[in-house]
């Protein structure tokens, strides 16, 4: 069965510094990987996805993610964090049954 | 720009009452989902549907029922509400075409059972 792990409940970073939010996955075939962001009292919004091709995927709001097949990871990154990036981030994998499996979420706090 | 629309936004229920959370999408997506998100937790799949007339249980279906009479609508029914059903509920939809398609979420429905 597919699964997603986000090893950090909370990530704190200073504004202007690079940020990384970690995600590892387990799938039986080729992975379809996604990152979503949730702002307070809102639904989840799509950031980016990896389907195939380039291991570095660029998405919304300056975020990017690096797919690493050997480490089964899909870490979310941004070169320079903004206070407005503070939110809850979810990694997800989509299985063959078309259902999404979400990680537990990582709360990102960007400190001014 | 409607996307996935959920109603109501907020609701307080008494133990034992019943209610329906409404969900509609205007993107002609075949797949629809109901998730719950408990405080500080991730998303748990309650029910999903791959098309009109077809529904299936997810990870936590007990205490809920769904129907899918049209492509657009996917209501979630809570029978005999219990405090354990206090949660935020998200409806979502996705195209069928391939597994690379994203999932689109509604804004959520905050439910408190007292």
GROMACS .gro file of C-alpha atoms in nm:
model
  226
    1UNK     CA    1   0.000   0.000   0.000
    2UNK     CA    2   0.110   0.353  -0.071
    3UNK     CA    3   0.221   0.570   0.218
    4UNK     CA    4   0.367   0.912   0.277
    5UNK     CA    5   0.579   1.031   0.567
    6UNK     CA    6   0.663   1.384   0.668
    7UNK     CA    7   0.921   1.341   0.943
    8UNK     CA    8   0.894   1.694   1.083
    9UNK     CA    9   0.580   1.822   1.253
   10UNK     CA   10   0.716   2.175   1.254
   11UNK     CA   11   0.981   2.364   1.058
   12UNK     CA   12   1.098   2.707   1.165
   13UNK     CA   13   1.302   2.927   0.936
   14UNK     CA   14   1.401   3.293   0.932
   15UNK     CA   15   1.265   3.514   0.658
   16UNK     CA   16   1.504   3.527   0.364
   17UNK     CA   17   1.664   3.193   0.445
   18UNK     CA   18   1.614   2.883   0.232
   19UNK     CA   19   1.352   2.636   0.349
   20UNK     CA   20   1.308   2.261   0.309
   21UNK     CA   21   1.005   2.056   0.404
   22UNK     CA   22   1.075   1.685   0.388
   23UNK     CA   23   0.865   1.406   0.241
   24UNK     CA   24   0.936   1.037   0.184
   25UNK     CA   25   0.704   0.794   0.017
   26UNK     CA   26   0.639   0.429  -0.044
   27UNK     CA   27   0.470   0.309  -0.362
   28UNK     CA   28   0.466  -0.016  -0.551
   29UNK     CA   29   0.509   0.140  -0.894
   30UNK     CA   30   0.592   0.473  -1.048
   31UNK     CA   31   0.506   0.753  -0.805
   32UNK     CA   32   0.277   1.045  -0.875
   33UNK     CA   33   0.375   1.295  -0.607
   34UNK     CA   34   0.213   1.621  -0.502
   35UNK     CA   35   0.256   1.909  -0.259
   36UNK     CA   36  -0.037   2.105  -0.121
   37UNK     CA   37  -0.049   2.406   0.112
   38UNK     CA   38  -0.322   2.489   0.362
   39UNK     CA   39  -0.361   2.838   0.505
   40UNK     CA   40  -0.564   2.882   0.825
   41UNK     CA   41  -0.933   2.804   0.788
   42UNK     CA   42  -0.895   2.727   0.419
   43UNK     CA   43  -0.895   2.423   0.194
   44UNK     CA   44  -0.580   2.270   0.052
   45UNK     CA   45  -0.427   2.439  -0.251
   46UNK     CA   46  -0.213   2.266  -0.512
   47UNK     CA   47   0.154   2.374  -0.524
   48UNK     CA   48   0.329   2.134  -0.759
   49UNK     CA   49   0.353   1.776  -0.876
   50UNK     CA   50   0.596   1.520  -1.011
   51UNK     CA   51   0.473   1.278  -1.275
   52UNK     CA   52   0.776   1.200  -1.485
   53UNK     CA   53   1.082   1.365  -1.638
   54UNK     CA   54   1.296   1.628  -1.469
   55UNK     CA   55   1.368   1.553  -1.105
   56UNK     CA   56   1.339   1.921  -1.012
   57UNK     CA   57   0.982   2.040  -1.035
   58UNK     CA   58   0.887   2.406  -1.013
   59UNK     CA   59   0.553   2.520  -0.880
   60UNK     CA   60   0.353   2.810  -0.747
   61UNK     CA   61   0.480   3.094  -0.526
   62UNK     CA   62   0.848   3.017  -0.599
   63UNK     CA   63   0.838   2.667  -0.453
   64UNK     CA   64   1.015   2.373  -0.607
   65UNK     CA   65   1.057   2.009  -0.517
   66UNK     CA   66   1.324   1.755  -0.586
   67UNK     CA   67   1.233   1.398  -0.668
   68UNK     CA   68   1.494   1.143  -0.560
   69UNK     CA   69   1.403   0.790  -0.661
   70UNK     CA   70   1.687   0.617  -0.479
   71UNK     CA   71   1.598   0.787  -0.151
   72UNK     CA   72   1.222   0.775  -0.221
   73UNK     CA   73   1.198   1.141  -0.129
   74UNK     CA   74   1.019   1.445  -0.264
   75UNK     CA   75   1.136   1.740  -0.053
   76UNK     CA   76   0.978   2.080  -0.096
   77UNK     CA   77   1.216   2.375  -0.120
   78UNK     CA   78   1.223   2.749  -0.158
   79UNK     CA   79   1.541   2.957  -0.192
   80UNK     CA   80   1.419   3.250   0.017
   81UNK     CA   81   1.133   3.213   0.264
   82UNK     CA   82   0.865   3.476   0.318
   83UNK     CA   83   0.656   3.531   0.631
   84UNK     CA   84   0.352   3.473   0.410
   85UNK     CA   85   0.476   3.116   0.340
   86UNK     CA   86   0.380   3.022   0.696
   87UNK     CA   87   0.118   2.750   0.658
   88UNK     CA   88   0.056   2.377   0.679
   89UNK     CA   89   0.215   2.174   0.399
   90UNK     CA   90   0.100   1.832   0.284
   91UNK     CA   91   0.283   1.583   0.067
   92UNK     CA   92   0.065   1.333  -0.120
   93UNK     CA   93   0.097   1.033  -0.347
   94UNK     CA   94  -0.169   0.911  -0.584
   95UNK     CA   95  -0.224   0.539  -0.608
   96UNK     CA   96  -0.351   0.324  -0.893
   97UNK     CA   97  -0.702   0.339  -0.751
   98UNK     CA   98  -0.698   0.712  -0.817
   99UNK     CA   99  -0.709   0.789  -0.447
  100UNK     CA  100  -0.470   1.032  -0.288
  101UNK     CA  101  -0.274   0.935   0.020
  102UNK     CA  102  -0.171   1.239   0.224
  103UNK     CA  103   0.109   1.276   0.471
  104UNK     CA  104   0.035   1.410   0.821
  105UNK     CA  105   0.141   1.762   0.731
  106UNK     CA  106   0.429   1.988   0.835
  107UNK     CA  107   0.367   2.327   0.987
  108UNK     CA  108   0.605   2.586   0.846
  109UNK     CA  109   0.669   2.901   1.046
  110UNK     CA  110   0.872   3.175   0.883
  111UNK     CA  111   0.999   3.420   1.142
  112UNK     CA  112   1.048   3.786   1.054
  113UNK     CA  113  -1.431   3.024  -1.079
  114UNK     CA  114  -1.659   2.824  -0.848
  115UNK     CA  115  -1.465   2.494  -0.842
  116UNK     CA  116  -1.570   2.283  -0.542
  117UNK     CA  117  -1.837   2.439  -0.324
  118UNK     CA  118  -1.929   2.312   0.022
  119UNK     CA  119  -2.213   2.413   0.248
  120UNK     CA  120  -2.255   2.489   0.530
  121UNK     CA  121  -1.928   2.651   0.636
  122UNK     CA  122  -1.999   2.609   1.006
  123UNK     CA  123  -2.248   2.396   1.195
  124UNK     CA  124  -2.311   2.294   1.555
  125UNK     CA  125  -2.501   1.970   1.606
  126UNK     CA  126  -2.636   1.807   1.916
  127UNK     CA  127  -2.551   1.444   1.988
  128UNK     CA  128  -2.788   1.218   1.798
  129UNK     CA  129  -2.892   1.474   1.539
  130UNK     CA  130  -2.843   1.415   1.169
  131UNK     CA  131  -2.733   1.646   0.893
  132UNK     CA  132  -2.607   1.656   0.537
  133UNK     CA  133  -2.299   1.836   0.415
  134UNK     CA  134  -2.351   1.948   0.061
  135UNK     CA  135  -2.079   1.942  -0.205
  136UNK     CA  136  -2.099   2.040  -0.568
  137UNK     CA  137  -1.835   2.087  -0.836
  138UNK     CA  138  -1.863   2.253  -1.173
  139UNK     CA  139  -1.551   2.110  -1.336
  140UNK     CA  140  -1.718   1.793  -1.471
  141UNK     CA  141  -1.481   1.577  -1.264
  142UNK     CA  142  -1.561   1.210  -1.235
  143UNK     CA  143  -1.383   1.155  -0.904
  144UNK     CA  144  -1.510   1.308  -0.582
  145UNK     CA  145  -1.396   1.262  -0.225
  146UNK     CA  146  -1.485   1.342   0.133
  147UNK     CA  147  -1.206   1.386   0.385
  148UNK     CA  148  -1.202   1.479   0.751
  149UNK     CA  149  -0.922   1.667   0.920
  150UNK     CA  150  -0.897   1.650   1.295
  151UNK     CA  151  -0.704   1.920   1.485
  152UNK     CA  152  -0.332   1.891   1.420
  153UNK     CA  153  -0.383   1.586   1.205
  154UNK     CA  154  -0.369   1.500   0.839
  155UNK     CA  155  -0.653   1.408   0.610
  156UNK     CA  156  -0.848   1.087   0.639
  157UNK     CA  157  -1.061   0.964   0.351
  158UNK     CA  158  -1.422   0.897   0.446
  159UNK     CA  159  -1.586   0.805   0.115
  160UNK     CA  160  -1.510   0.851  -0.250
  161UNK     CA  161  -1.686   0.817  -0.583
  162UNK     CA  162  -1.548   0.742  -0.927
  163UNK     CA  163  -1.863   0.853  -1.108
  164UNK     CA  164  -2.236   0.901  -1.081
  165UNK     CA  165  -2.400   0.604  -0.914
  166UNK     CA  166  -2.072   0.464  -0.777
  167UNK     CA  167  -1.946   0.517  -0.424
  168UNK     CA  168  -1.697   0.336  -0.205
  169UNK     CA  169  -1.568   0.346   0.149
  170UNK     CA  170  -1.245   0.509   0.244
  171UNK     CA  171  -1.041   0.480   0.560
  172UNK     CA  172  -1.300   0.606   0.813
  173UNK     CA  173  -1.656   0.552   0.677
  174UNK     CA  174  -1.837   0.456   1.000
  175UNK     CA  175  -2.114   0.696   1.093
  176UNK     CA  176  -2.138   0.847   0.744
  177UNK     CA  177  -2.323   0.784   0.422
  178UNK     CA  178  -2.289   0.929   0.074
  179UNK     CA  179  -2.471   0.926  -0.256
  180UNK     CA  180  -2.374   1.033  -0.607
  181UNK     CA  181  -2.682   1.078  -0.821
  182UNK     CA  182  -2.517   1.331  -1.051
  183UNK     CA  183  -2.162   1.409  -1.162
  184UNK     CA  184  -2.179   1.746  -0.989
  185UNK     CA  185  -2.308   1.657  -0.642
  186UNK     CA  186  -2.166   1.439  -0.365
  187UNK     CA  187  -2.346   1.498  -0.033
  188UNK     CA  188  -2.218   1.351   0.293
  189UNK     CA  189  -2.478   1.239   0.545
  190UNK     CA  190  -2.408   1.217   0.917
  191UNK     CA  191  -2.655   0.996   1.101
  192UNK     CA  192  -2.678   1.010   1.480
  193UNK     CA  193  -2.398   1.261   1.529
  194UNK     CA  194  -2.136   1.182   1.792
  195UNK     CA  195  -1.870   1.403   1.954
  196UNK     CA  196  -1.605   1.199   1.770
  197UNK     CA  197  -1.738   1.346   1.446
  198UNK     CA  198  -1.633   1.696   1.550
  199UNK     CA  199  -1.392   1.780   1.271
  200UNK     CA  200  -1.332   1.983   0.958
  201UNK     CA  201  -1.473   1.818   0.649
  202UNK     CA  202  -1.332   1.872   0.303
  203UNK     CA  203  -1.492   1.775  -0.023
  204UNK     CA  204  -1.264   1.737  -0.323
  205UNK     CA  205  -1.275   1.638  -0.687
  206UNK     CA  206  -1.037   1.521  -0.954
  207UNK     CA  207  -1.046   1.438  -1.324
  208UNK     CA  208  -1.032   1.074  -1.421
  209UNK     CA  209  -0.800   1.089  -1.716
  210UNK     CA  210  -0.476   0.982  -1.551
  211UNK     CA  211  -0.312   0.956  -1.215
  212UNK     CA  212  -0.115   1.276  -1.272
  213UNK     CA  213  -0.419   1.495  -1.230
  214UNK     CA  214  -0.444   1.705  -0.920
  215UNK     CA  215  -0.720   1.708  -0.664
  216UNK     CA  216  -0.918   2.023  -0.600
  217UNK     CA  217  -1.053   2.101  -0.255
  218UNK     CA  218  -1.347   2.294  -0.124
  219UNK     CA  219  -1.302   2.548   0.152
  220UNK     CA  220  -1.413   2.311   0.428
  221UNK     CA  221  -1.704   2.267   0.664
  222UNK     CA  222  -1.640   2.308   1.037
  223UNK     CA  223  -1.865   2.075   1.236
  224UNK     CA  224  -1.896   2.065   1.615
  225UNK     CA  225  -2.102   1.798   1.788
  226UNK     CA  226  -2.199   1.884   2.146
   0.00000   0.00000   0.00000
